[in-house]
């Protein structure tokens, strides 16, 4: 498999804390001011990318603040200068021509650093209570597939005529297109069978939920073996990091976060009730005790700085290029990762490794 340089990204804090909502070391804050400061700092620390998740209402508790992904991303694009900005999109919320237009505008504002992450929704009330309706899992994917086929062509500057089940677009062409490359990059987040086919057919990068090495290996083997046209698919992994001087300290910090997260049990119960049971992401996450969203610590980036660096290289050897990371308290741990883990990864890459993935 073609090896790309390792890239580190951070999840924007669109709904505050990633592991536990009630943490004295990280008061709840999903404001634009915080996200602006966070992403500017991430950029200066050497992070390559940020992922701005999309939720119109807070999926944990609708009374909590929620950052709006697209307007915030446009502002972040203007404020930053190097970091990639990936913004999630749930197809039912925007008509494809409107979304493609917005994406091309942010591509322009950012100077060619913009990407979309297509996600097909799990939080039923967000769509249902807006009157949009919440279609069945595979039907959402059929909609998303048609939606993306229109968006993808518009992003590339094609003149699009499309008559399908859901959209009827006649001779539509958007200008300007990207001045920097063929089109903004398309990520896809989702793990089910239709998600895999969608990314093989139309995605540039597949975002995998954090999980153990062997599971990630089977997922990559499955999807990279599928026929597709264009450049080979690239891979990203979501993961929550708990890195300390020693394994014991990291395990203690993980235990502490698990205890804090347990206080959110009543909210988690509401979230579970609101979730489409067919969403594979939630089944993956139910497999082991972990903190963080989208797999979180199940990816095993928990341990000494050396252990975490080794584990990152082991994932990279499987084909993971972009590590989209979570921390708590976010700012403090993001700095620690940049100071302690990033240099260890770089140093190991410069010298031959002994045994990647040796830690269990
Ligand atoms: C990296 C990543 C980012 C995601 N971001 C969002 C998001 O911003 N909003 C959202 O509602 N779901 C998000 N999801 C969850 C997807 O909506 C979920 O995986 C989807 O329902 C697909 O279901 P599936 O796993 O059954 O294919 C994300 C998933 C991944 C892997």
Tab-separated table of C-alpha atoms and ligand atoms in Angstrom:
chain	number	residue	atom	x	y	z
A	1	UNK	CA	0.000	0.000	0.000
A	2	UNK	CA	1.182	3.498	-0.866
A	3	UNK	CA	2.518	5.180	2.261
A	4	UNK	CA	1.623	8.805	2.951
A	5	UNK	CA	3.275	10.959	5.616
A	6	UNK	CA	1.547	10.815	9.001
A	7	UNK	CA	-0.804	13.727	9.638
A	8	UNK	CA	-2.267	14.717	12.994
A	9	UNK	CA	-5.598	16.459	13.364
A	10	UNK	CA	-7.868	17.526	16.202
A	11	UNK	CA	-11.613	17.317	16.567
A	12	UNK	CA	-13.027	20.838	16.966
A	13	UNK	CA	-14.980	21.183	20.207
A	14	UNK	CA	-18.374	21.657	18.585
A	15	UNK	CA	-20.106	20.184	21.616
A	16	UNK	CA	-17.501	20.727	24.269
A	17	UNK	CA	-15.715	17.936	26.089
A	18	UNK	CA	-15.038	14.715	24.258
A	19	UNK	CA	-14.787	12.205	27.113
A	20	UNK	CA	-16.862	13.485	30.018
A	21	UNK	CA	-19.116	16.494	30.227
A	22	UNK	CA	-18.695	17.076	33.955
A	23	UNK	CA	-14.989	17.662	34.451
A	24	UNK	CA	-13.684	20.312	36.870
A	25	UNK	CA	-10.551	20.525	34.691
A	26	UNK	CA	-12.542	21.307	31.556
A	27	UNK	CA	-15.668	23.394	32.087
A	28	UNK	CA	-18.224	22.917	29.302
A	29	UNK	CA	-17.513	25.348	26.455
A	30	UNK	CA	-18.567	24.937	22.821
A	31	UNK	CA	-18.191	28.621	21.936
A	32	UNK	CA	-16.698	29.969	18.763
A	33	UNK	CA	-14.164	31.956	20.825
A	34	UNK	CA	-12.810	28.756	22.336
A	35	UNK	CA	-12.736	26.916	19.034
A	36	UNK	CA	-10.987	29.804	17.344
A	37	UNK	CA	-8.254	29.878	19.981
A	38	UNK	CA	-7.994	26.083	19.973
A	39	UNK	CA	-7.581	25.705	16.239
A	40	UNK	CA	-5.154	28.603	15.906
A	41	UNK	CA	-3.069	27.025	18.643
A	42	UNK	CA	-3.282	23.577	17.030
A	43	UNK	CA	-2.034	25.081	13.807
A	44	UNK	CA	0.921	26.696	15.550
A	45	UNK	CA	1.725	23.420	17.353
A	46	UNK	CA	2.047	21.586	14.046
A	47	UNK	CA	-1.302	19.846	13.723
A	48	UNK	CA	-2.254	19.380	10.081
A	49	UNK	CA	-6.013	19.160	10.159
A	50	UNK	CA	-9.190	19.817	12.119
A	51	UNK	CA	-12.553	18.077	11.865
A	52	UNK	CA	-15.634	20.185	12.534
A	53	UNK	CA	-18.494	17.800	13.254
A	54	UNK	CA	-22.009	18.792	12.264
A	55	UNK	CA	-24.919	18.728	14.673
A	56	UNK	CA	-27.729	21.284	14.640
A	57	UNK	CA	-28.781	20.326	18.154
A	58	UNK	CA	-26.433	19.053	20.806
A	59	UNK	CA	-26.595	15.252	20.627
A	60	UNK	CA	-25.853	14.791	24.349
A	61	UNK	CA	-28.306	17.299	25.745
A	62	UNK	CA	-30.210	19.687	23.518
A	63	UNK	CA	-30.086	22.403	26.195
A	64	UNK	CA	-26.295	22.592	25.850
A	65	UNK	CA	-24.557	24.907	23.396
A	66	UNK	CA	-23.652	23.555	19.984
A	67	UNK	CA	-21.296	25.171	17.468
A	68	UNK	CA	-22.680	25.512	13.928
A	69	UNK	CA	-20.228	23.717	11.659
A	70	UNK	CA	-20.441	25.540	8.326
A	71	UNK	CA	-20.530	29.157	9.444
A	72	UNK	CA	-17.799	28.454	12.006
A	73	UNK	CA	-15.687	26.695	9.367
A	74	UNK	CA	-15.893	29.670	7.016
A	75	UNK	CA	-14.649	31.911	9.820
A	76	UNK	CA	-11.895	29.460	10.772
A	77	UNK	CA	-10.817	29.281	7.146
A	78	UNK	CA	-10.292	33.042	7.139
A	79	UNK	CA	-8.402	33.038	10.448
A	80	UNK	CA	-5.984	30.154	9.823
A	81	UNK	CA	-3.298	29.801	7.203
A	82	UNK	CA	-2.016	26.209	7.046
A	83	UNK	CA	-4.321	23.746	8.772
A	84	UNK	CA	-6.813	21.673	6.746
A	85	UNK	CA	-10.443	22.281	7.682
A	86	UNK	CA	-12.767	19.303	7.268
A	87	UNK	CA	-16.435	20.014	7.825
A	88	UNK	CA	-19.024	17.310	8.293
A	89	UNK	CA	-22.230	17.298	6.309
A	90	UNK	CA	-25.415	15.309	6.695
A	91	UNK	CA	-26.982	15.193	3.231
A	92	UNK	CA	-30.597	15.630	4.377
A	93	UNK	CA	-29.817	19.064	5.809
A	94	UNK	CA	-28.692	20.784	2.598
A	95	UNK	CA	-29.595	20.568	-1.042
A	96	UNK	CA	-26.496	19.402	-2.945
A	97	UNK	CA	-26.105	22.528	-5.098
A	98	UNK	CA	-26.230	24.769	-2.011
A	99	UNK	CA	-23.741	22.656	-0.131
A	100	UNK	CA	-21.365	22.419	-3.098
A	101	UNK	CA	-21.495	26.197	-3.451
A	102	UNK	CA	-20.705	26.687	0.243
A	103	UNK	CA	-17.837	24.203	0.052
A	104	UNK	CA	-16.298	25.948	-2.940
A	105	UNK	CA	-16.567	29.270	-1.147
A	106	UNK	CA	-14.724	27.930	1.886
A	107	UNK	CA	-12.157	26.359	-0.453
A	108	UNK	CA	-11.540	29.876	-1.780
A	109	UNK	CA	-11.453	31.531	1.658
A	110	UNK	CA	-9.003	28.912	2.926
A	111	UNK	CA	-6.729	28.961	-0.104
A	112	UNK	CA	-7.290	25.295	-0.934
A	113	UNK	CA	-7.449	23.772	2.579
A	114	UNK	CA	-11.071	22.717	2.708
A	115	UNK	CA	-12.680	19.271	2.763
A	116	UNK	CA	-16.105	17.806	3.444
A	117	UNK	CA	-16.793	14.763	5.615
A	118	UNK	CA	-19.968	13.027	4.521
A	119	UNK	CA	-21.794	11.439	7.449
A	120	UNK	CA	-25.173	9.797	7.288
A	121	UNK	CA	-26.667	10.629	10.679
A	122	UNK	CA	-27.542	8.635	13.764
A	123	UNK	CA	-29.320	11.154	16.002
A	124	UNK	CA	-32.977	10.645	15.141
A	125	UNK	CA	-34.558	13.768	16.742
A	126	UNK	CA	-32.196	16.126	14.946
A	127	UNK	CA	-33.863	15.339	11.602
A	128	UNK	CA	-37.210	13.971	12.739
A	129	UNK	CA	-38.191	16.944	14.902
A	130	UNK	CA	-37.212	19.351	12.133
A	131	UNK	CA	-39.852	17.664	9.991
A	132	UNK	CA	-37.201	16.311	7.618
A	133	UNK	CA	-37.894	12.749	8.674
A	134	UNK	CA	-35.401	10.034	9.552
A	135	UNK	CA	-35.220	7.454	6.807
A	136	UNK	CA	-34.136	3.880	7.455
A	137	UNK	CA	-30.349	3.302	7.634
A	138	UNK	CA	-29.711	1.953	4.120
A	139	UNK	CA	-32.202	4.362	2.620
A	140	UNK	CA	-30.212	7.228	4.173
A	141	UNK	CA	-27.172	5.842	2.406
A	142	UNK	CA	-29.017	5.596	-0.922
A	143	UNK	CA	-29.936	9.267	-0.498
A	144	UNK	CA	-26.373	10.153	0.512
A	145	UNK	CA	-24.950	8.344	-2.481
A	146	UNK	CA	-27.127	10.245	-4.941
A	147	UNK	CA	-26.496	13.497	-3.071
A	148	UNK	CA	-22.708	13.024	-3.174
A	149	UNK	CA	-22.734	12.117	-6.860
A	150	UNK	CA	-24.153	15.587	-7.567
A	151	UNK	CA	-21.918	17.434	-5.090
A	152	UNK	CA	-18.760	15.716	-6.305
A	153	UNK	CA	-19.298	16.730	-9.913
A	154	UNK	CA	-20.236	20.301	-8.996
A	155	UNK	CA	-17.107	20.600	-6.831
A	156	UNK	CA	-15.025	19.556	-9.819
A	157	UNK	CA	-16.573	22.304	-11.946
A	158	UNK	CA	-18.647	20.038	-14.149
A	159	UNK	CA	-21.838	21.244	-15.765
A	160	UNK	CA	-24.285	18.898	-14.077
A	161	UNK	CA	-27.519	17.471	-15.338
A	162	UNK	CA	-28.894	14.828	-13.029
A	163	UNK	CA	-32.349	13.312	-12.895
A	164	UNK	CA	-32.529	10.844	-10.032
A	165	UNK	CA	-34.869	9.580	-7.343
A	166	UNK	CA	-34.235	12.526	-5.052
A	167	UNK	CA	-32.712	15.317	-7.129
A	168	UNK	CA	-33.414	16.897	-10.457
A	169	UNK	CA	-30.597	19.245	-11.399
A	170	UNK	CA	-30.465	20.783	-14.845
A	171	UNK	CA	-27.338	22.237	-16.430
A	172	UNK	CA	-25.913	23.492	-13.157
A	173	UNK	CA	-22.372	24.771	-13.007
A	174	UNK	CA	-20.650	26.576	-10.125
A	175	UNK	CA	-17.968	29.229	-10.385
A	176	UNK	CA	-15.388	29.768	-9.185
A	177	UNK	CA	-14.171	26.222	-8.716
A	178	UNK	CA	-11.036	25.597	-6.678
A	179	UNK	CA	-8.127	27.734	-7.842
A	180	UNK	CA	-5.768	25.403	-6.016
A	181	UNK	CA	-6.568	21.824	-7.131
A	182	UNK	CA	-9.142	19.753	-9.002
A	183	UNK	CA	-11.653	20.015	-6.136
A	184	UNK	CA	-11.884	19.986	-2.308
A	185	UNK	CA	-11.213	16.599	-0.741
A	186	UNK	CA	-14.080	14.261	0.177
A	187	UNK	CA	-13.895	12.272	3.406
A	188	UNK	CA	-16.568	9.754	4.412
A	189	UNK	CA	-17.274	8.712	8.023
A	190	UNK	CA	-19.288	5.523	8.557
A	191	UNK	CA	-18.584	1.853	8.920
A	192	UNK	CA	-21.601	-0.112	7.690
A	193	UNK	CA	-21.677	-2.051	4.389
A	194	UNK	CA	-23.260	0.837	2.432
A	195	UNK	CA	-20.778	3.302	3.986
A	196	UNK	CA	-17.889	1.169	2.723
A	197	UNK	CA	-19.328	1.000	-0.767
A	198	UNK	CA	-19.991	4.741	-0.772
A	199	UNK	CA	-16.416	5.569	0.134
A	200	UNK	CA	-14.978	3.081	-2.362
A	201	UNK	CA	-17.143	4.599	-5.113
A	202	UNK	CA	-16.943	8.289	-4.334
A	203	UNK	CA	-14.660	9.148	-1.400
A	204	UNK	CA	-11.043	10.257	-1.285
A	205	UNK	CA	-10.432	9.342	2.369
A	206	UNK	CA	-12.222	6.903	4.678
A	207	UNK	CA	-12.502	7.926	8.314
A	208	UNK	CA	-12.559	4.847	10.549
A	209	UNK	CA	-13.821	4.870	14.142
A	210	UNK	CA	-11.119	4.236	16.743
A	211	UNK	CA	-10.690	0.488	17.375
A	212	UNK	CA	-7.953	-2.110	17.813
A	213	UNK	CA	-5.295	-2.693	15.158
A	214	UNK	CA	-6.660	-6.008	13.900
A	215	UNK	CA	-10.137	-4.577	13.404
A	216	UNK	CA	-8.753	-1.581	11.545
A	217	UNK	CA	-6.679	-3.930	9.411
A	218	UNK	CA	-9.739	-5.955	8.350
A	219	UNK	CA	-11.662	-2.781	7.524
A	220	UNK	CA	-8.825	-1.422	5.388
A	221	UNK	CA	-8.350	-4.798	3.672
A	222	UNK	CA	-12.043	-4.939	2.843
A	223	UNK	CA	-12.397	-1.452	1.413
A	224	UNK	CA	-9.034	-1.109	-0.312
A	225	UNK	CA	-9.730	-4.365	-2.187
A	226	UNK	CA	-12.832	-2.937	-3.877
A	227	UNK	CA	-12.739	-1.753	-7.468
A	228	UNK	CA	-12.756	2.018	-7.848
A	229	UNK	CA	-11.762	4.635	-10.359
A	230	UNK	CA	-9.257	7.400	-9.713
A	231	UNK	CA	-6.560	7.626	-7.058
A	232	UNK	CA	-6.267	4.915	-4.381
A	233	UNK	CA	-8.373	5.488	-1.286
A	234	UNK	CA	-6.624	7.065	1.720
A	235	UNK	CA	-7.424	6.372	5.381
A	236	UNK	CA	-7.981	8.323	8.578
A	237	UNK	CA	-8.575	7.105	12.126
A	238	UNK	CA	-10.403	8.786	14.968
A	239	UNK	CA	-8.808	8.223	18.372
A	240	UNK	CA	-8.781	9.567	21.917
A	241	UNK	CA	-5.274	9.929	23.369
A	242	UNK	CA	-4.231	9.482	26.992
A	243	UNK	CA	-0.437	9.802	26.993
A	244	UNK	CA	1.785	10.190	30.053
A	245	UNK	CA	5.410	9.640	31.083
A	246	UNK	CA	4.639	6.034	32.112
A	247	UNK	CA	2.002	3.435	31.238
A	248	UNK	CA	0.821	3.395	34.843
A	249	UNK	CA	0.205	7.147	34.886
A	250	UNK	CA	-1.689	6.943	31.591
A	251	UNK	CA	-3.831	4.077	32.831
A	252	UNK	CA	-4.614	6.036	35.969
A	253	UNK	CA	-5.606	9.090	33.896
A	254	UNK	CA	-7.802	6.854	31.691
A	255	UNK	CA	-9.476	5.414	34.811
A	256	UNK	CA	-10.105	8.933	36.064
A	257	UNK	CA	-11.792	9.883	32.769
A	258	UNK	CA	-13.867	6.687	32.821
A	259	UNK	CA	-15.090	7.640	36.306
A	260	UNK	CA	-15.950	11.167	35.188
A	261	UNK	CA	-17.701	9.830	32.082
A	262	UNK	CA	-19.822	7.559	34.268
A	263	UNK	CA	-21.492	10.710	35.659
A	264	UNK	CA	-22.970	11.272	32.205
A	265	UNK	CA	-24.855	7.952	32.282
A	266	UNK	CA	-28.327	9.585	32.303
A	267	UNK	CA	-27.421	11.657	29.235
A	268	UNK	CA	-25.893	8.627	27.531
A	269	UNK	CA	-29.152	6.746	28.075
A	270	UNK	CA	-31.051	9.511	26.238
A	271	UNK	CA	-28.462	9.468	23.472
A	272	UNK	CA	-28.771	5.709	23.094
A	273	UNK	CA	-32.549	5.983	22.880
A	274	UNK	CA	-32.170	8.645	20.169
A	275	UNK	CA	-29.728	6.584	18.139
A	276	UNK	CA	-30.615	4.515	15.111
A	277	UNK	CA	-29.796	0.975	16.371
A	278	UNK	CA	-28.592	0.019	12.896
A	279	UNK	CA	-25.700	2.493	13.015
A	280	UNK	CA	-22.561	0.362	13.103
A	281	UNK	CA	-20.543	3.102	14.820
A	282	UNK	CA	-22.485	2.608	18.051
A	283	UNK	CA	-22.101	-1.166	17.916
A	284	UNK	CA	-18.342	-0.756	17.468
A	285	UNK	CA	-18.192	1.565	20.439
A	286	UNK	CA	-20.146	-0.751	22.704
A	287	UNK	CA	-17.414	-3.411	22.432
A	288	UNK	CA	-15.065	-2.182	25.168
A	289	UNK	CA	-14.943	0.342	28.031
A	290	UNK	CA	-13.549	3.506	26.563
A	291	UNK	CA	-13.826	7.261	26.682
A	292	UNK	CA	-14.247	9.658	23.794
A	293	UNK	CA	-16.521	9.625	20.778
A	294	UNK	CA	-16.118	7.668	17.532
A	295	UNK	CA	-14.238	4.821	19.135
A	296	UNK	CA	-12.244	6.979	21.535
A	297	UNK	CA	-9.653	5.090	23.566
A	298	UNK	CA	-10.589	1.768	21.905
A	299	UNK	CA	-7.826	2.565	19.386
A	300	UNK	CA	-5.364	2.004	22.229
A	301	UNK	CA	-3.577	5.358	22.134
A	302	UNK	CA	-3.327	5.058	25.914
A	303	UNK	CA	0.049	4.639	27.603
A	304	UNK	CA	3.522	6.054	27.841
A	305	UNK	CA	4.641	8.547	25.213
A	306	UNK	CA	6.740	5.792	23.640
A	307	UNK	CA	3.893	3.306	23.596
A	308	UNK	CA	1.505	5.785	21.995
A	309	UNK	CA	4.114	6.720	19.369
A	310	UNK	CA	4.668	3.016	18.574
A	311	UNK	CA	0.961	2.404	18.271
A	312	UNK	CA	0.571	5.330	15.877
A	313	UNK	CA	3.328	3.886	13.702
A	314	UNK	CA	1.643	0.491	13.777
A	315	UNK	CA	-1.589	2.043	12.478
A	316	UNK	CA	0.406	3.949	9.893
A	317	UNK	CA	1.949	0.685	8.705
A	318	UNK	CA	-1.609	-0.545	8.043
A	319	UNK	CA	-2.303	2.506	5.876
A	320	UNK	CA	-3.657	5.131	8.297
A	321	UNK	CA	-2.465	8.559	7.220
A	322	UNK	CA	-4.555	11.031	9.217
A	323	UNK	CA	-5.017	10.623	12.980
A	324	UNK	CA	-7.986	12.727	14.087
A	325	UNK	CA	-7.427	13.102	17.799
A	326	UNK	CA	-9.374	13.878	20.950
A	327	UNK	CA	-8.089	14.757	24.421
A	328	UNK	CA	-9.355	15.845	27.837
A	329	UNK	CA	-8.743	18.437	29.148
A	330	UNK	CA	-8.384	19.221	25.494
A	331	UNK	CA	-5.987	22.158	25.307
A	332	UNK	CA	-3.570	20.859	27.944
A	333	UNK	CA	-3.395	17.370	26.475
A	334	UNK	CA	-3.203	18.614	22.898
A	335	UNK	CA	-0.063	20.557	23.904
A	336	UNK	CA	1.381	17.547	25.672
A	337	UNK	CA	0.843	15.365	22.607
A	338	UNK	CA	2.579	17.936	20.396
A	339	UNK	CA	5.507	18.218	22.823
A	340	UNK	CA	5.949	14.547	23.742
A	341	UNK	CA	4.405	12.232	21.170
A	342	UNK	CA	4.815	14.026	17.836
A	343	UNK	CA	8.629	14.231	18.157
A	344	UNK	CA	8.812	10.558	19.151
A	345	UNK	CA	6.810	9.566	16.091
A	346	UNK	CA	9.035	11.682	13.847
A	347	UNK	CA	12.220	10.331	15.432
A	348	UNK	CA	11.093	6.727	14.988
A	349	UNK	CA	10.208	7.397	11.389
A	350	UNK	CA	13.723	8.706	10.823
A	351	UNK	CA	15.295	5.487	12.183
A	352	UNK	CA	14.200	1.913	11.375
A	353	UNK	CA	11.690	0.526	13.815
A	354	UNK	CA	12.223	-2.581	15.881
A	355	UNK	CA	8.741	-4.030	16.087
A	356	UNK	CA	5.630	-2.072	15.178
A	357	UNK	CA	2.430	-2.971	16.975
A	358	UNK	CA	4.171	-5.142	19.519
A	359	UNK	CA	2.189	-3.800	22.438
A	360	UNK	CA	-1.170	-5.383	23.149
B	1	LIG	C1	-14.720	10.466	11.767
B	1	LIG	C2	-16.213	10.484	11.897
B	1	LIG	C3	-16.862	11.690	12.040
B	1	LIG	C4	-18.239	11.763	12.203
B	1	LIG	N1	-18.840	12.972	12.333
B	1	LIG	C5	-20.177	13.043	12.488
B	1	LIG	C6	-20.854	14.284	12.554
B	1	LIG	O1	-20.237	15.329	12.414
B	1	LIG	N2	-22.188	14.291	12.743
B	1	LIG	C7	-22.910	13.143	12.840
B	1	LIG	O2	-24.117	13.211	13.031
B	1	LIG	N3	-22.305	11.947	12.762
B	1	LIG	C8	-20.965	11.873	12.569
B	1	LIG	N4	-20.354	10.658	12.446
B	1	LIG	C9	-21.143	9.452	12.629
B	1	LIG	C10	-21.827	9.023	11.395
B	1	LIG	O3	-22.997	9.792	11.259
B	1	LIG	C11	-22.200	7.583	11.546
B	1	LIG	O4	-21.043	6.827	11.510
B	1	LIG	C12	-23.192	7.298	10.469
B	1	LIG	O5	-24.429	7.253	11.026
B	1	LIG	C13	-22.884	6.143	9.696
B	1	LIG	O6	-23.359	4.980	10.262
B	1	LIG	P1	-22.708	3.603	9.999
B	1	LIG	O7	-21.534	3.523	10.902
B	1	LIG	O8	-23.790	2.636	10.276
B	1	LIG	O9	-22.280	3.564	8.546
B	1	LIG	C14	-18.983	10.564	12.238
B	1	LIG	C15	-18.323	9.334	12.065
B	1	LIG	C16	-16.963	9.283	11.881
B	1	LIG	C17	-16.290	7.964	11.689
